[in-house]
Amino acid sequence: MSAPPASPFAVETRGITKAFPGVVANSQVDLAVRAGEIHALVGENGAGKTTLMNILYGLVHPDSGEILIDGTAARIAGPRDAIAHGIGMVHQHFMLIPVFTVGENVMLGREPVAAPGFYDHARARQEIETLTRQYGLALDPDARMGDLPVGLQQRAEIVKVLYRGAKILILDEPTGVLTPQESTELFGVLRDLVKTGKTIIFISHKLREVLEISDRITVMRRGKVVGHLVTKDTTEQEIATLMVGREVLLRVDKKPAAPGAVAFRVENLTASSDRGVPALRGVSFDLHHGEILGIAGVEGNGQSELVEVLAGTRHATGGRVLLEDRDVTTFDARTERDAGIAFIPEDRRGTGLVLSYSVADNLILGRQRSQAFSWRELVLRLAAVRTWARRLVKEFDIRTPNIDTAARNLSGGNQQKIIVAREMASRPRVLLAAQPTRGVDIGAIEFIHRKLIAERDEGTAVLLVSAELDEIRSLSDRIAVIYEGRIVSIEPGDAPEERLGLLMTGGGVETRTGAA
Ligand SMILES: Nc1ncnc2c1ncn2[C@@H]1O[C@H](COP(=O)(O)OP(=O)(O)OP(=O)(O)O)[C@@H](O)[C@H]1O
Ligand SMILES: [Mg+2]
């Protein structure tokens, strides 16, 4: 699979340096990507990966250093220059317009025009069809973007980049939002792309994927390049150690749970999705203090709606939720929080953070009115807030110049760490954790996993939703499998992967062990 060693460099950075207030995001970064290879860029949260890619794409201007395309120095003052040099970028947070069709999104800014003022639909559709056929990227040009699953939205982003003539594709954490199935499909697409001569730069925190898909790897740590590796000659452990600067435990150590009384009783819960179709069709289970109950399921089977209803951010259409015998079904998010329910939402940029607020303010978000931070609910106890924020930044290793920095200026993974820190540190009775490690680096995953176990051991009832079956299996004491809005079985924490896989796709229920 690896590119011949003699293939020339499609893109190089030499001595790229970029400082932001309080942090050197890139320091003398040398990156050399061979034509026709898949080059992985890895490193801790805040290591400088996105910054380097934004520089290549012309979104950020370096303080010094140069960029070479096909061996020649290139001036990239903005995305227009980058596109002209054949560089395309698929951002971590998609930039598509949900109410437009796939075709309209792909053409955006480059519409073929039949007559002045008219957009040539027929020609646009034809060009997209040619592209999708050429690269095996099945996609309906007339589908409305907002109706597509995230995997297909990403595919549309890729088609858009190809339509603009990209030879070098940058994918910043493309699998962060994908289901395992979608990731496999994406890898097929990437392999086809390099076969046709494209060059790919691929960022991921999932080292298994990096080993599977890449030819070579560049490792960054705190703004610097700390290693160049050839994929076939390295291991997950070696990459992790280079990234983090110490040995990383790649598995979870935990004692058996000692579950206590029922914390949460969910009875016959029903709810609708954003599109108004039934998403939960009668979900029942008990969640005990001192246990981690994992929800396993193929994405889109109701797990998102379930945590939202439990967290009070979505209305139930029927059924009941009892928190220690108190009916909390109709509580709103604030009341739920005051009742001791903490919530790590999957959508960090939507519900979890206010990007324009400081790190400190985000660390007390939703708890501004609690006694620890306010005086008669009016005056924030500033000193208390600052002490609290500094403590969490340190404990959760949130990489930020200081606690007054706006959350928007933090790297993606460090934004996620703010939410995790805030919710876990609130000493909740029930912790609802949806994709708690999405986008965080391997050292932070290890830390968050240990914290979840520690919370459990202190008696917190933890509900864990994750797209990563491995994560569910290594943390959960019991596993509830959700399929088409129903819990089809509750399995022991050590249930075999094959059995869970079968249940998740609607099979195997006749031998169910019985839902609690
Ligand atoms: N616009 C900005 N203003 C201020 N600081 C910034 C800005 N963009 C990035 N930074 C800082 O630069 C550093 C590198 O961030 P970057 O987003 O490149 O990290 P990353 O390697 O992509 O991390 P992650 O894996 O979490 O996405 C971080 O300390 C971040 O806070
Ligand atoms: Mg990033």
XYZ file of C-alpha atoms and ligand atoms in Angstrom:
548
model
C 0.000 0.000 0.000
C 2.859 2.382 0.707
C 3.944 4.863 -1.916
C 7.290 4.193 -3.524
C 9.981 5.884 -1.416
C 11.188 7.820 -4.423
C 7.917 9.626 -5.069
C 8.433 13.384 -4.844
C 6.875 15.663 -2.273
C 3.484 17.037 -3.209
C 3.528 19.474 -0.330
C 6.121 20.548 2.219
C 6.262 23.011 5.047
C 9.650 24.268 6.173
C 10.212 25.990 9.475
C 6.609 27.096 9.900
C 6.143 29.116 13.075
C 2.913 30.643 14.307
C 2.252 32.236 17.676
C -1.123 33.191 19.108
C -1.393 35.319 22.238
C 0.058 33.194 25.009
C 0.894 30.130 22.911
C 3.221 29.057 20.141
C 0.900 26.866 18.080
C 3.534 25.886 15.517
C 7.255 26.070 16.108
C 9.646 25.379 13.214
C 7.345 22.765 11.740
C 8.720 20.654 8.899
C 6.173 18.440 7.200
C 6.858 16.564 3.973
C 4.022 14.742 2.242
C 4.799 12.528 -0.735
C 2.624 12.589 -3.821
C 0.096 9.772 -3.781
C 0.398 8.865 -0.120
C -1.934 9.032 2.842
C -0.015 10.973 5.426
C -1.326 10.971 8.974
C -0.796 13.923 11.277
C -1.195 13.042 14.935
C -0.600 14.715 18.265
C -2.189 15.716 21.526
C -5.057 18.165 21.771
C -3.591 21.583 21.153
C -0.425 20.208 19.528
C -0.943 22.473 16.515
C -2.341 20.136 13.840
C -5.350 22.212 12.813
C -3.262 25.377 12.874
C -0.748 23.853 10.464
C -3.529 22.738 8.120
C -5.191 26.153 8.316
C -1.860 27.625 7.270
C -1.653 25.285 4.272
C -5.195 26.243 3.321
C -4.506 29.951 3.691
C -6.849 30.523 6.625
C -4.037 31.374 9.021
C -0.875 33.264 8.139
C 2.383 31.977 9.577
C 4.840 34.294 11.312
C 7.661 32.631 9.397
C 8.487 29.605 7.315
C 7.607 28.514 3.815
C 5.305 26.219 1.907
C 6.392 24.249 -1.144
C 3.992 22.676 -3.609
C 5.528 20.109 -5.959
C 8.933 21.342 -4.881
C 8.320 25.019 -5.629
C 7.788 27.753 -3.062
C 4.159 28.839 -3.038
C 2.523 31.960 -1.683
C -0.760 31.112 -0.022
C -2.495 34.253 1.155
C -5.972 32.782 1.356
C -8.115 29.758 0.465
C -8.367 31.014 -3.113
C -4.587 30.617 -3.511
C -4.685 27.242 -1.809
C -7.400 26.031 -4.172
C -5.430 27.360 -7.134
C -2.507 25.238 -5.931
C -4.732 22.175 -5.764
C -5.184 22.101 -1.997
C -8.623 21.259 -0.601
C -9.726 21.023 2.999
C -12.560 19.153 4.669
C -13.002 20.876 7.993
C -13.726 19.153 11.225
C -16.926 21.114 11.567
C -18.686 21.004 8.231
C -19.388 24.230 6.455
C -22.281 23.099 4.309
C -25.664 24.774 4.126
C -28.348 22.368 5.391
C -31.284 23.740 3.389
C -29.429 23.494 0.068
C -29.216 20.330 -1.953
C -26.005 18.367 -2.343
C -25.637 19.802 -5.832
C -26.094 23.390 -4.726
C -23.599 22.951 -1.913
C -20.984 21.416 -4.141
C -21.375 24.185 -6.711
C -21.485 26.956 -4.148
C -19.234 29.758 -5.313
C -18.564 28.000 -8.616
C -21.970 27.614 -10.212
C -22.023 26.925 -13.939
C -24.165 29.640 -15.392
C -26.431 29.106 -18.403
C -27.285 32.765 -18.776
C -26.348 35.624 -16.480
C -28.265 35.204 -13.231
C -29.271 31.602 -13.900
C -27.803 28.557 -12.289
C -27.433 25.672 -14.720
C -28.914 22.765 -12.750
C -28.598 20.251 -15.521
C -24.927 20.868 -16.048
C -24.206 20.970 -12.340
C -25.920 17.655 -11.801
C -24.013 16.093 -14.674
C -20.656 17.260 -13.374
C -21.386 15.923 -9.913
C -22.482 12.605 -11.343
C -19.261 12.318 -13.297
C -17.231 13.047 -10.179
C -19.130 10.688 -7.932
C -18.849 7.900 -10.499
C -15.151 8.508 -11.039
C -14.383 8.148 -7.328
C -17.074 5.689 -6.297
C -18.681 8.322 -4.064
C -22.360 7.406 -4.290
C -24.383 10.547 -3.598
C -27.714 11.963 -4.754
C -27.209 15.526 -6.026
C -30.857 16.400 -5.353
C -30.928 15.306 -1.699
C -31.318 18.092 0.836
C -28.092 18.303 2.814
C -29.808 18.570 6.197
C -31.617 15.270 5.591
C -28.444 13.272 5.033
C -26.598 11.297 7.691
C -23.320 12.829 8.698
C -21.294 10.319 6.659
C -22.947 11.443 3.439
C -22.634 15.124 4.355
C -18.935 14.528 4.679
C -18.924 12.787 1.330
C -20.517 15.902 -0.153
C -17.702 17.966 1.358
C -15.189 15.686 -0.315
C -16.967 15.952 -3.647
C -17.018 19.719 -3.268
C -13.274 19.786 -2.704
C -12.675 17.508 -5.713
C -14.987 19.622 -7.839
C -12.703 22.538 -7.174
C -9.852 20.525 -8.592
C -8.023 19.493 -5.436
C -5.006 17.219 -5.804
C -4.069 17.427 -2.148
C -6.898 16.744 0.311
C -6.697 17.723 3.941
C -9.103 15.886 6.246
C -9.147 17.222 9.795
C -10.483 14.476 12.087
C -12.890 13.153 9.458
C -13.840 10.089 11.483
C -14.549 11.983 14.703
C -18.227 12.228 13.841
C -18.607 8.997 11.881
C -20.017 5.648 12.892
C -17.581 2.714 12.549
C -19.426 1.647 9.391
C -19.142 5.132 7.876
C -15.441 5.229 8.734
C -14.883 1.982 6.866
C -16.673 3.454 3.850
C -14.596 6.622 4.057
C -11.401 4.580 4.056
C -12.531 2.853 0.886
C -13.028 6.260 -0.699
C -9.609 7.476 0.461
C -7.908 4.397 -0.980
C -9.625 5.003 -4.318
C -8.558 8.633 -4.258
C -4.863 7.876 -3.817
C -5.113 5.283 -6.580
C -6.092 8.090 -8.931
C -3.064 10.097 -7.842
C -4.484 12.263 -5.079
C -2.467 13.004 -1.968
C -4.162 12.934 1.417
C -3.320 14.462 4.784
C -5.365 12.762 7.466
C -5.725 13.882 11.091
C -7.059 11.492 13.719
C -6.811 10.644 17.396
C -7.755 7.046 16.697
C -4.402 5.370 16.343
C -5.849 2.115 15.100
C -7.269 4.014 12.123
C -3.989 5.772 11.553
C -2.221 2.415 11.396
C -4.877 1.058 9.073
C -5.059 3.847 6.530
C -1.791 5.796 6.432
C 1.557 5.265 4.705
C 3.581 7.601 6.866
C 2.969 9.561 10.062
C 4.136 12.894 11.418
C 3.798 13.299 15.177
C 3.440 16.721 16.825
C 3.722 17.691 20.451
C 3.232 21.193 21.838
C 3.724 22.908 18.502
C 6.762 20.927 17.396
C 7.302 17.917 15.205
C 8.629 15.127 17.423
C 8.672 12.226 15.016
C 8.424 11.016 11.437
C 7.288 7.397 11.225
C 6.697 4.835 8.522
C 3.368 3.226 9.350
C 4.300 -0.361 8.632
C 7.277 -0.124 10.986
C 5.509 1.335 14.011
C 2.954 0.427 16.678
C 0.081 2.089 18.494
C 2.147 2.180 21.666
C 5.115 3.866 19.961
C 2.920 6.588 18.430
C 1.107 7.155 21.723
C 4.347 7.485 23.652
C 5.764 9.954 21.128
C 2.569 12.007 21.176
C 2.168 12.261 24.887
C 5.801 12.079 25.993
C 5.151 9.203 28.390
C 3.807 5.652 28.330
C 0.057 5.515 27.863
C -2.149 2.777 29.216
C -4.179 1.666 26.228
C -6.681 -0.326 28.271
C -8.903 0.384 31.268
C -8.253 -1.154 34.678
C -11.296 -1.421 36.855
C -12.624 -3.328 39.832
C -16.091 -4.895 39.676
C -18.856 -2.403 40.447
C -20.651 -2.320 43.786
C -24.020 -1.007 42.644
C -26.329 0.562 45.200
C -29.928 1.720 45.101
C -31.714 2.686 41.903
C -30.846 6.266 40.970
C -32.782 6.585 37.766
C -35.835 4.622 36.772
C -36.920 5.045 33.179
C -40.391 3.717 32.395
C -41.822 3.255 28.947
C -40.312 6.494 27.699
C -41.281 7.797 24.284
C -39.992 10.821 22.369
C -39.748 12.159 18.847
C -36.702 13.124 16.812
C -36.056 16.616 15.447
C -37.919 15.597 12.338
C -40.968 14.651 14.371
C -40.770 10.889 13.882
C -40.821 8.525 16.862
C -37.266 8.065 18.121
C -37.971 6.371 21.452
C -40.714 3.749 21.372
C -41.030 2.756 25.007
C -37.651 2.637 26.712
C -37.422 1.150 30.198
C -34.423 0.494 32.400
C -33.017 1.087 35.871
C -29.722 2.834 36.478
C -28.139 2.189 39.858
C -25.813 4.293 41.946
C -22.285 3.043 41.607
C -22.612 1.509 38.170
C -21.866 2.427 34.584
C -24.656 1.461 32.237
C -23.528 1.611 28.634
C -25.953 2.249 25.801
C -24.767 0.411 22.715
C -26.378 0.937 19.366
C -25.812 1.910 15.782
C -26.048 5.682 15.637
C -29.535 6.966 14.933
C -31.412 4.325 16.935
C -32.606 6.732 19.618
C -29.575 7.025 21.874
C -29.141 10.780 21.270
C -32.803 11.452 21.955
C -32.668 9.283 25.075
C -29.918 11.289 26.765
C -31.521 14.544 25.695
C -34.825 13.610 27.313
C -33.021 12.488 30.462
C -31.032 15.741 30.525
C -34.140 17.850 30.059
C -33.215 19.289 26.688
C -35.883 17.333 24.792
C -39.521 16.682 25.692
C -40.792 13.198 26.342
C -44.041 12.367 24.577
C -44.864 9.666 27.104
C -43.565 7.553 29.954
C -41.804 8.542 33.153
C -38.346 9.243 34.522
C -37.835 8.921 38.271
C -34.776 10.269 40.030
C -34.687 8.533 43.383
C -38.507 8.312 43.403
C -38.991 11.886 42.310
C -40.699 12.358 38.960
C -38.321 14.422 36.809
C -39.870 13.674 33.421
C -40.908 17.218 32.665
C -37.987 19.043 34.218
C -36.022 21.453 32.088
C -32.263 21.387 31.795
C -31.614 23.808 34.635
C -33.899 22.050 37.080
C -32.399 18.688 36.182
C -28.966 20.088 36.818
C -30.021 21.470 40.188
C -31.405 18.022 41.017
C -27.926 16.558 40.578
C -27.935 15.412 36.976
C -24.805 16.276 34.995
C -24.757 16.082 31.223
C -21.911 15.811 28.741
C -23.683 16.456 25.413
C -22.411 14.974 22.180
C -22.677 18.262 20.322
C -20.041 20.346 22.068
C -20.287 23.412 19.916
C -24.069 23.571 20.150
C -25.204 22.791 23.660
C -22.053 22.303 25.669
C -20.198 25.575 25.284
C -20.598 29.245 24.588
C -17.622 29.765 22.292
C -17.434 33.506 22.837
C -17.260 33.112 26.627
C -14.012 32.635 28.496
C -12.738 29.292 29.678
C -13.616 30.287 33.255
C -17.180 31.251 32.374
C -17.659 28.042 30.437
C -16.434 26.075 33.430
C -19.364 27.360 35.502
C -21.900 27.445 32.685
C -25.311 26.419 33.961
C -24.100 26.680 37.524
C -23.699 30.444 37.733
C -26.515 30.618 40.226
C -25.309 27.929 42.570
C -24.342 29.046 46.054
C -20.662 28.424 45.596
C -20.402 31.023 42.845
C -22.996 33.657 43.551
C -24.201 35.802 46.327
C -27.967 36.102 46.499
C -27.976 34.859 42.892
C -26.811 38.251 41.715
C -23.165 38.830 42.274
C -20.829 36.203 40.980
C -18.231 35.387 43.508
C -15.408 36.191 41.173
C -12.634 34.881 43.325
C -14.418 31.586 43.810
C -14.990 31.255 40.093
C -11.346 31.890 39.324
C -10.074 29.438 41.895
C -12.464 26.813 40.629
C -11.531 27.419 36.991
C -7.804 27.256 37.684
C -8.246 24.024 39.580
C -10.156 22.359 36.744
C -7.777 23.601 34.064
C -4.946 21.990 35.968
C -6.718 18.801 36.941
C -8.118 18.115 33.471
C -5.038 19.394 31.663
C -6.996 21.907 29.572
C -4.377 23.520 27.336
C -5.105 27.226 27.331
C -2.942 30.324 27.800
C -5.155 31.314 30.761
C -8.689 31.077 32.099
C -9.757 34.342 30.430
C -9.101 33.066 26.909
C -12.255 32.696 24.820
C -13.267 29.062 24.389
C -13.311 29.566 20.625
C -9.521 29.928 20.663
C -8.955 26.516 22.182
C -8.293 23.443 20.074
C -11.235 21.105 19.474
C -10.184 18.543 22.052
C -9.532 21.147 24.698
C -13.028 22.537 24.192
C -14.344 19.048 24.876
C -12.232 18.853 28.031
C -13.927 22.001 29.380
C -17.323 20.312 29.224
C -16.092 17.067 30.702
C -14.338 18.903 33.541
C -17.339 21.074 34.365
C -19.805 18.213 34.401
C -17.647 15.719 36.246
C -16.503 18.184 38.861
C -20.060 19.116 39.808
C -20.286 16.004 42.017
C -23.452 14.775 40.302
C -25.716 11.982 41.452
C -26.336 10.970 37.888
C -23.876 11.580 35.063
C -25.162 11.391 31.498
C -22.115 11.055 29.282
C -22.719 11.160 25.522
C -19.557 10.533 23.486
C -17.398 11.850 26.362
C -14.090 11.210 24.603
C -15.011 12.365 21.107
C -12.122 14.362 19.689
C -9.829 14.079 22.692
C -6.351 12.651 22.519
C -5.243 9.320 23.810
C -3.813 10.683 27.066
C -7.061 12.515 27.765
C -9.095 9.414 26.930
C -7.117 7.492 29.522
C -7.756 10.262 32.049
C -11.485 10.568 31.328
C -11.929 6.812 31.537
C -10.237 6.713 34.924
C -12.402 9.597 36.084
C -15.591 7.854 34.987
C -14.610 4.771 36.957
C -13.707 6.919 39.965
C -17.096 8.655 39.762
C -18.771 5.266 39.681
C -16.797 4.105 42.694
C -17.970 7.158 44.611
C -21.556 6.147 43.985
C -22.483 8.213 40.938
C -24.878 6.564 38.511
C -23.277 6.831 35.072
C -25.105 6.452 31.787
C -22.590 6.167 28.967
C -23.446 6.560 25.306
C -20.659 6.034 22.824
C -20.304 5.197 19.173
C -17.168 3.259 20.083
C -18.162 -0.244 21.054
C -14.695 -0.730 22.546
C -15.280 2.168 24.901
C -18.682 0.811 25.943
C -17.254 -2.637 26.550
C -14.232 -1.535 28.524
C -16.157 0.807 30.855
C -19.659 -0.568 31.316
C -20.860 -2.819 34.117
C -24.022 -3.548 32.151
C -24.776 -2.819 28.521
C -28.231 -1.872 27.245
C -28.547 -2.397 23.514
C -30.832 0.076 21.776
C -32.383 -0.707 18.419
C -35.052 1.311 16.629
C -35.973 3.228 19.750
C -36.219 0.247 22.083
C -33.885 -1.431 24.529
C -33.754 -4.887 23.016
C -31.578 -6.444 25.685
C -29.527 -5.672 28.751
C -26.287 -7.603 28.662
C -23.482 -8.097 31.175
C -20.480 -5.776 30.832
C -18.340 -8.556 29.389
C -20.801 -9.554 26.663
C -18.954 -10.677 23.537
C -18.604 -8.170 20.751
C -20.304 -10.464 18.230
C -23.405 -10.773 20.370
C -23.636 -6.999 20.843
C -23.131 -6.471 17.137
C -25.961 -8.865 16.368
C -28.322 -7.187 18.838
C -27.413 -3.734 17.552
C -28.546 -4.681 14.075
C -31.836 -6.180 15.193
C -30.816 -9.822 15.506
C -30.408 -12.190 18.431
C -33.347 -10.985 20.504
C -35.019 -14.378 20.797
C -32.230 -15.410 23.181
C -32.447 -12.160 25.118
C -31.452 -12.242 28.769
C -34.348 -9.925 29.589
C -34.475 -6.167 29.902
C -34.466 -4.953 33.497
N -7.408 31.630 16.582
C -6.688 31.306 17.651
N -6.427 32.219 18.613
C -5.698 31.898 19.698
N -5.163 30.685 19.921
C -5.380 29.733 18.996
C -6.155 29.985 17.826
N -6.196 28.848 17.095
C -5.496 27.925 17.779
N -4.993 28.459 18.925
C -4.142 27.752 19.891
O -3.118 27.098 19.186
C -2.820 25.833 19.775
C -2.917 24.754 18.726
O -4.264 24.549 18.410
P -4.750 23.571 17.261
O -6.199 23.810 17.069
O -3.859 23.705 16.086
O -4.514 22.131 17.954
P -4.841 20.676 17.416
O -3.552 19.925 17.359
O -5.642 20.743 16.187
O -5.689 20.061 18.639
P -7.020 19.124 18.657
O -6.529 17.720 18.556
O -7.594 19.366 20.024
O -7.925 19.544 17.568
C -3.778 25.661 20.939
O -3.100 26.023 22.118
C -4.891 26.647 20.641
O -5.466 27.098 21.840
Mg -7.657 20.270 15.721
